[in-house]
Amino acid sequence: MTLHEPTIFVLLLIGYAMLGLLLVTAGRRLVSGESLRRWGWGNGLMLAGYLFLLVDVAAPWPGWIAASNALIVYGEFVFVTALQRFIDERLPSGPLRWGGVAAALSMLPLMLLPTPTRMPIQSLIAALPLLWAGWLVWRSRARAERALRPVGLMLVLVAVALLIRTVHALLQPAAYVDLSQPNPVQTLLALAAYAALLGSGFGFVLACTERATRSLERQASHDGLTGALNRQAGGPLLQRTLLRARRERQGVAYVLLDLDRFKQVNDEHGHAFGDEVLRRFARTVRTRMRASDLFVRLGGEEFALVLPDSDAAGALVVLEHLRRDCLEMGLCTESGCACRVSFSAGIALSPQGRVDGDALYRAADTALYRAKRAGRDQVALAGADETIHP
């Protein structure tokens, strides 16, 4: 079986041109624009590489082949840098970037070798960055987008195809003496490899789209400054927690937290420092949370904690640990002065989930203001007659 190679190259050029248009369009709208731009550069290098192959078919010259191989190999390395930028959310390492340059330049002196000798070396060099890309996806499989897995799989399939061609060229060097002669193994493997490279590009766009969707969902449900749930998302989740507590006959503790004298912090040290206080406080709270707990920013310096399967004693233990953690945050102003962070809290209970969310908020709010009137840095329990020092 033989395939018309110029037809394959034309189809690949059309495919890479379509992918390039998609990358340009998507890169302007998605949060992973830098990664998409890098993939777009790799796509452009691939497009140029296959264009040189098509030119070589029409007007054979070793320079076209050398340029094509260099562009394609460098394009693969650029794909790897795009993957690393997307997965690790940091700039690719220097060795990776310079490795791509070295691999591309190595294609030029290889043209001095006979084709049967050159082919396995080129195929092996081209397979290495793709194997690296597959490893990047594999090591991040637990946290990366699901759409990224087919991308890694397709890139590894390309690498496997290139390794098969490496072995075939070593075992059957006569088949690579004259590349103008039909070689079914090389043609089929090249077609499969190139199609997989093209498919991985569309898969990468899907992964970026998946991340953008997840980011939008998070922005809609979380506070941008502290990372806590916002009020709109916290209400329905509280109701769901109460319904589950009612079914399982468990108690729920609802805690309102208000940072003491926060306005004074903003007035004396600026809003930028006040934002850092809120971020550090939220980070400290999350270290004390269970997976089932909810942490909501209600507005300004007021937060809510929802503690399923908990009572007043359990909530007090959490608040005691949190109070100590706040004292150890080590916040310092620009002048080097230590900034002590404390909070007042009000606790309301919903035995077996029978008290609804609105009633919990009102009870906890009343308790919170009682704690503040008592001197701040205290905890008050709804229905109790006095505040409780944590």
Short mmCIF file of N, CA and C in Angstrom, two decimals, residues 255-263 278 281 295-296 298-305 319 322 341-346 361 364-365 368-369 371-372 376-378:
data_model
loop_
_atom_site.label_atom_id
_atom_site.label_comp_id
_atom_site.label_asym_id
_atom_site.label_seq_id
_atom_site.Cartn_x
_atom_site.Cartn_y
_atom_site.Cartn_z
N VAL A 255 -20.63 29.77 62.29
CA VAL A 255 -19.79 30.74 62.99
C VAL A 255 -19.61 31.98 62.13
N LEU A 256 -19.91 33.12 62.69
CA LEU A 256 -19.61 34.40 62.04
C LEU A 256 -18.32 34.95 62.64
N LEU A 257 -17.40 35.36 61.79
CA LEU A 257 -16.11 35.89 62.21
C LEU A 257 -15.96 37.32 61.70
N ASP A 258 -15.49 38.20 62.55
CA ASP A 258 -15.29 39.59 62.14
C ASP A 258 -13.94 40.05 62.69
N LEU A 259 -13.05 40.49 61.78
CA LEU A 259 -11.73 40.93 62.21
C LEU A 259 -11.84 42.21 63.04
N ASP A 260 -11.15 42.24 64.15
CA ASP A 260 -11.25 43.38 65.07
C ASP A 260 -10.48 44.59 64.54
N ARG A 261 -11.15 45.75 64.62
CA ARG A 261 -10.53 47.05 64.29
C ARG A 261 -9.88 47.04 62.89
N PHE A 262 -10.55 46.40 61.95
CA PHE A 262 -9.97 46.30 60.61
C PHE A 262 -9.94 47.66 59.92
N LYS A 263 -10.94 48.48 60.15
CA LYS A 263 -10.96 49.82 59.56
C LYS A 263 -9.73 50.62 59.99
N LEU A 278 -6.36 40.30 54.99
CA LEU A 278 -7.49 39.45 54.64
C LEU A 278 -7.03 38.16 53.97
N PHE A 281 -5.34 35.92 56.60
CA PHE A 281 -6.35 35.38 57.51
C PHE A 281 -7.11 34.24 56.84
N PHE A 295 -16.20 27.84 54.01
CA PHE A 295 -15.63 29.12 54.43
C PHE A 295 -16.10 30.18 53.45
N VAL A 296 -16.83 31.17 53.95
CA VAL A 296 -17.50 32.14 53.09
C VAL A 296 -17.10 33.55 53.50
N LEU A 298 -18.50 37.07 53.59
CA LEU A 298 -19.80 37.71 53.49
C LEU A 298 -19.69 39.15 53.03
N GLY A 299 -18.52 39.75 53.20
CA GLY A 299 -18.32 41.13 52.79
C GLY A 299 -17.35 41.82 53.72
N GLY A 300 -16.49 42.69 53.17
CA GLY A 300 -15.53 43.40 54.01
C GLY A 300 -14.67 42.44 54.79
N GLU A 301 -14.66 42.63 56.13
CA GLU A 301 -13.85 41.76 57.00
C GLU A 301 -14.69 40.71 57.71
N GLU A 302 -15.90 40.46 57.22
CA GLU A 302 -16.78 39.49 57.87
C GLU A 302 -16.80 38.18 57.08
N PHE A 303 -16.62 37.08 57.80
CA PHE A 303 -16.57 35.75 57.20
C PHE A 303 -17.52 34.82 57.95
N ALA A 304 -17.84 33.70 57.31
CA ALA A 304 -18.67 32.67 57.97
C ALA A 304 -17.99 31.32 57.81
N LEU A 305 -18.06 30.52 58.87
CA LEU A 305 -17.61 29.14 58.84
C LEU A 305 -18.81 28.23 59.07
N LEU A 319 -12.00 27.52 66.85
CA LEU A 319 -11.73 28.94 67.04
C LEU A 319 -10.51 29.18 67.93
N LEU A 322 -7.60 28.62 65.76
CA LEU A 322 -7.51 29.72 64.80
C LEU A 322 -6.99 30.99 65.47
N VAL A 341 -3.39 40.34 64.66
CA VAL A 341 -4.72 40.12 64.08
C VAL A 341 -5.55 39.31 65.05
N SER A 342 -6.71 39.84 65.38
CA SER A 342 -7.64 39.12 66.24
C SER A 342 -9.03 39.21 65.62
N PHE A 343 -9.94 38.42 66.14
CA PHE A 343 -11.30 38.41 65.60
C PHE A 343 -12.30 38.17 66.72
N SER A 344 -13.51 38.61 66.46
CA SER A 344 -14.64 38.28 67.33
C SER A 344 -15.52 37.31 66.57
N ALA A 345 -16.21 36.46 67.32
CA ALA A 345 -17.00 35.41 66.66
C ALA A 345 -18.32 35.19 67.39
N GLY A 346 -19.31 34.82 66.59
CA GLY A 346 -20.61 34.42 67.13
C GLY A 346 -20.95 33.04 66.60
N TYR A 361 -28.01 32.65 60.58
CA TYR A 361 -27.26 33.91 60.39
C TYR A 361 -27.69 34.96 61.42
N ALA A 364 -26.32 34.00 64.88
CA ALA A 364 -24.86 34.16 64.97
C ALA A 364 -24.49 35.64 64.93
N ASP A 365 -25.23 36.45 64.15
CA ASP A 365 -24.95 37.88 64.06
C ASP A 365 -25.20 38.58 65.40
N LEU A 368 -22.39 37.62 67.61
CA LEU A 368 -21.16 38.29 67.22
C LEU A 368 -21.10 39.71 67.79
N TYR A 369 -22.19 40.45 67.68
CA TYR A 369 -22.18 41.82 68.20
C TYR A 369 -22.10 41.85 69.72
N ALA A 371 -20.27 39.75 71.37
CA ALA A 371 -18.84 39.54 71.60
C ALA A 371 -18.06 40.83 71.38
N LYS A 372 -18.44 41.60 70.35
CA LYS A 372 -17.73 42.84 70.08
C LYS A 372 -18.00 43.88 71.17
N ARG A 376 -14.30 42.70 72.17
CA ARG A 376 -13.63 42.08 71.02
C ARG A 376 -12.68 40.96 71.44
N ASP A 377 -12.14 40.27 70.43
CA ASP A 377 -11.26 39.11 70.64
C ASP A 377 -11.94 38.10 71.57
N GLN A 378 -13.24 37.89 71.34
CA GLN A 378 -14.01 36.98 72.16
C GLN A 378 -15.00 36.21 71.28
#
